[in-house]
Each structure stands twice: as structure tokens, then as C-alpha cells.
PDB file of C-alpha atoms in Angstrom:
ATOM      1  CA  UNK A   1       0.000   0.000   0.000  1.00  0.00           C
ATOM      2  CA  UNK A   2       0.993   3.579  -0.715  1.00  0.00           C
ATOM      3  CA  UNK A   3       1.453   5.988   1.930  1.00  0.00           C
ATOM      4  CA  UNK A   4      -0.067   9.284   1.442  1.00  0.00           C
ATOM      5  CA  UNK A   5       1.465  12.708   1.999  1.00  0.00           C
ATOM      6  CA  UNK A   6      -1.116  12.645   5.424  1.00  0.00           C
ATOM      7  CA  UNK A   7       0.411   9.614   6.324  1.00  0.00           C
ATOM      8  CA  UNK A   8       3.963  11.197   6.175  1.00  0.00           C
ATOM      9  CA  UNK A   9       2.782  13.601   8.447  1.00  0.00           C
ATOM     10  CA  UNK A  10       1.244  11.390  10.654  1.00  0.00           C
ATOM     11  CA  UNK A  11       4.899   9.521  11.003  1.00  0.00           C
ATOM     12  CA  UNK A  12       6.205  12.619  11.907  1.00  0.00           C
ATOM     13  CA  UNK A  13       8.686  11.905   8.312  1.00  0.00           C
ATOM     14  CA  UNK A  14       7.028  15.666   7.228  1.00  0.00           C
ATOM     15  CA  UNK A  15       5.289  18.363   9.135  1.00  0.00           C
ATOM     16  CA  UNK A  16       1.565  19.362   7.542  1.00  0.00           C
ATOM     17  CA  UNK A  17       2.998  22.652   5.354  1.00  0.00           C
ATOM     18  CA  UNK A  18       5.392  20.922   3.657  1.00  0.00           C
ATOM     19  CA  UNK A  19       3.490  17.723   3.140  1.00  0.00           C
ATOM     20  CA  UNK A  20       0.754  20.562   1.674  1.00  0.00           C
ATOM     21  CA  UNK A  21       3.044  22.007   0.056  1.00  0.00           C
ATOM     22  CA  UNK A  22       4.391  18.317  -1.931  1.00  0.00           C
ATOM     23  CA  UNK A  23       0.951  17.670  -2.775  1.00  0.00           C
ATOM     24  CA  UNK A  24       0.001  20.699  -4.242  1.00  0.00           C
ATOM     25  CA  UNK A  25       3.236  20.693  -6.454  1.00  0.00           C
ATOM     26  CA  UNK A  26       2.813  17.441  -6.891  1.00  0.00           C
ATOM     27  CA  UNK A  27      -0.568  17.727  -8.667  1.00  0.00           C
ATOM     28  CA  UNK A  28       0.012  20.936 -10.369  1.00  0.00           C
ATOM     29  CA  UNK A  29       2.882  18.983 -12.402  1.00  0.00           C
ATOM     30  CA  UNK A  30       0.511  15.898 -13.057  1.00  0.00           C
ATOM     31  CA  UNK A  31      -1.516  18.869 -14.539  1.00  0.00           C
ATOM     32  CA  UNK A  32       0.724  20.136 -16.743  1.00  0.00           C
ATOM     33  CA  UNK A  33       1.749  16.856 -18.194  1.00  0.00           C
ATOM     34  CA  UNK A  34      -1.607  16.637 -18.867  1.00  0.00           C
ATOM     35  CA  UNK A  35      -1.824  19.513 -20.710  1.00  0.00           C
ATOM     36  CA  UNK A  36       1.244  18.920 -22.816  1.00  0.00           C
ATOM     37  CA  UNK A  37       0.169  15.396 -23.973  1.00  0.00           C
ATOM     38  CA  UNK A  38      -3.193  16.877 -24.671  1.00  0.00           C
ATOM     39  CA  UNK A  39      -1.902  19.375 -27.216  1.00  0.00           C
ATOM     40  CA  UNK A  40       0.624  16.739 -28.679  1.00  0.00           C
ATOM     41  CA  UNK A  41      -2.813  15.365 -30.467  1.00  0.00           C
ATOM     42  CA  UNK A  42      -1.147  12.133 -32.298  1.00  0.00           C
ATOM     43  CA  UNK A  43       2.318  12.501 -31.104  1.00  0.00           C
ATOM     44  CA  UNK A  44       1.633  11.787 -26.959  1.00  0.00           C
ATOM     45  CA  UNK A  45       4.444   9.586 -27.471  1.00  0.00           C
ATOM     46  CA  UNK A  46       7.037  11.584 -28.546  1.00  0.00           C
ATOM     47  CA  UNK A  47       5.853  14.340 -25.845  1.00  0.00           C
ATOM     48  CA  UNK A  48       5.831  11.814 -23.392  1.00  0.00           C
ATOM     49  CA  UNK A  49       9.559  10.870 -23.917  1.00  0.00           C
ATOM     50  CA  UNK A  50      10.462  14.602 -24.584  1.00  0.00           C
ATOM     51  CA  UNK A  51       9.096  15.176 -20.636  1.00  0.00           C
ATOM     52  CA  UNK A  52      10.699  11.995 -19.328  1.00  0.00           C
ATOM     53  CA  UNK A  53      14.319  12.933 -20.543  1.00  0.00           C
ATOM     54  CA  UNK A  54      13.874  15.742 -19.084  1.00  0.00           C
ATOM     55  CA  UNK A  55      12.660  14.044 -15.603  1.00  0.00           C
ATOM     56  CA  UNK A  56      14.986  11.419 -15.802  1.00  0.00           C
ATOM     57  CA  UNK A  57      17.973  14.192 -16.039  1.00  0.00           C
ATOM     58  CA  UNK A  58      16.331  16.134 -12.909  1.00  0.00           C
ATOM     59  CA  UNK A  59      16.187  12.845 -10.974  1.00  0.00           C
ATOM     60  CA  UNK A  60      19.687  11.651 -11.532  1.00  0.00           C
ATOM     61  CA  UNK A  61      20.909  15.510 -10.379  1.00  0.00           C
ATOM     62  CA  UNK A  62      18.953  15.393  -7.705  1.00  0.00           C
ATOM     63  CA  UNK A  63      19.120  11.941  -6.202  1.00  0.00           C
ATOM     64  CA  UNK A  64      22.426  10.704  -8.003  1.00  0.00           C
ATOM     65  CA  UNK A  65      22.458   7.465 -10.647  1.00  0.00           C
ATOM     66  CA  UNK A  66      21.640   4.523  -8.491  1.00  0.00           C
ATOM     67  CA  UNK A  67      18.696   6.020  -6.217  1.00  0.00           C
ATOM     68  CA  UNK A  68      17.192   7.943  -9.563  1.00  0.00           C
ATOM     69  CA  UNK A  69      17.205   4.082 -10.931  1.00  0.00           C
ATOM     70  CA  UNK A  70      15.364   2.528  -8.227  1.00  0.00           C
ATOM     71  CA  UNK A  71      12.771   5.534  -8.028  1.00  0.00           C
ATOM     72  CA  UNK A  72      12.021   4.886 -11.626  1.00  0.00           C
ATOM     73  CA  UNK A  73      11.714   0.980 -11.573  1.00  0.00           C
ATOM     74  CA  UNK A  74       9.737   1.780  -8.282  1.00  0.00           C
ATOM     75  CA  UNK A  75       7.470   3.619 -10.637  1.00  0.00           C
ATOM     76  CA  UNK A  76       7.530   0.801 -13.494  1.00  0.00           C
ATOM     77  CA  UNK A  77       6.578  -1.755 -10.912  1.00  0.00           C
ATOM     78  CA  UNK A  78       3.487   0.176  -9.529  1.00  0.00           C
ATOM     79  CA  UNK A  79       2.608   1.194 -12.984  1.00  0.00           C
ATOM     80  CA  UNK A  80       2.757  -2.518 -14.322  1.00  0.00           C
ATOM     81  CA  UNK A  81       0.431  -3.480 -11.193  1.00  0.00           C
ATOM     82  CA  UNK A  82      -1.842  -0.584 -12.128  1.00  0.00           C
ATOM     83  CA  UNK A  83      -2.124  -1.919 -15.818  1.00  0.00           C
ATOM     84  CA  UNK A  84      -2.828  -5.283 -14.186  1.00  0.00           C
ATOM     85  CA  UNK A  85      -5.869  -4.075 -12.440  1.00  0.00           C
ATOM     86  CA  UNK A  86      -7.044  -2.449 -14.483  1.00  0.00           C
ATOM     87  CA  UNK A  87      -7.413  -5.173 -17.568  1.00  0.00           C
ATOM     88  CA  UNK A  88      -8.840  -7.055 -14.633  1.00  0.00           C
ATOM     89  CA  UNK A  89     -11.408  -4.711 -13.536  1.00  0.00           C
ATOM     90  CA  UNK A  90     -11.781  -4.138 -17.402  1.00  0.00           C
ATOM     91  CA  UNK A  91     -12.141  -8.575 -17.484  1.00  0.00           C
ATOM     92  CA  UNK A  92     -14.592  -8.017 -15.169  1.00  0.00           C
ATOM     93  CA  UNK A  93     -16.796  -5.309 -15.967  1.00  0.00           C
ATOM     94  CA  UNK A  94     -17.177  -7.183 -19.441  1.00  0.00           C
ATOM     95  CA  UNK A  95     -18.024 -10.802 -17.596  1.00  0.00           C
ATOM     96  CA  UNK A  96     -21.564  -8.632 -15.881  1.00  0.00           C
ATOM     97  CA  UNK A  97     -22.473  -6.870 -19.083  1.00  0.00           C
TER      98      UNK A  97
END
């Protein structure tokens, strides 16, 4: 299970302004992404590569090689799980109908 910003907070890992102040960022940028892949029309791809080079550079600066690594197969292993359930859920929406 995840933990949540609140959670963080609640661990005494962040104090309530900055764990705010994560989230907030935090969903302004998953906003702009979506922006940017909505105006690349048939091209998300290429947008969506274009925005992880520059991620992937900002991570490695910021966390150095190796931890930048596991944050990203950290990500590929939650998004693979996410995929999962969802062609489940998708499996079995389509058994009821």
C-alpha cells in the first residue's frame, strides 16, 4: 500500500505545510503533463519521452544514478500493477455486461 502525503505527516517523516506544500506541487505537475500530452494530439508519445528525458535528467541531479534508478523501476513496478488491475477490472466489468 501507498502511503499518502497525510500519512507522512502522521509519522512525523514531514510536518503538515510541507506535506501541503508536496501535494500541491505534486498535482500541479501531473496537470501540466496533462496539458502537454493533450496538445501533442497524435504525437503523446514523442511528448511523453520529450518530458521523461527531461525528468529522468532532474532525478539523476537530484538523487544521483543509483537512487534515480530505483525511483524509476519503483514507478515501473506500480505502474505494471496498475495496468494489471485495471485489464482485470476491465475482465470483469465485461463478464456482468
Amino acid at each position: 500500500m501507498t502511503k499518502s502525503y497525510f500519512d507522512h505527516v502522521q509519522t512525523g517523516e514531514l510536518d503538515a505545510g510541507t506535506a501541503l506544500t508536496m501535494k500541491l506541487t505534486r498535482d500541479a505537475g501531473r496537470k501540466a503533463v496533462a496539458e502537454v500530452l493533450g496538445l501533442a494530439a497524435g504525437r503523446r508519445d514523442s511528448a511523453a519521452f520529450g518530458m521523461l528525458d527531461a525528468l529522468a535528467v532532474e532525478m539523476v541531479r537530484v538523487y544521483g544514478p543509483a537512487q534515480a534508478d530505483e525511483v524509476f523501476r519503483h514507478y515501473a513496478s506500480v505502474c505494471a500493477r496498475q495496468h494489471a488491475n485495471d485489464v482485470d477490472e476491465l475482465q470483469t466489468s465485461g463478464d456482468k455486461g
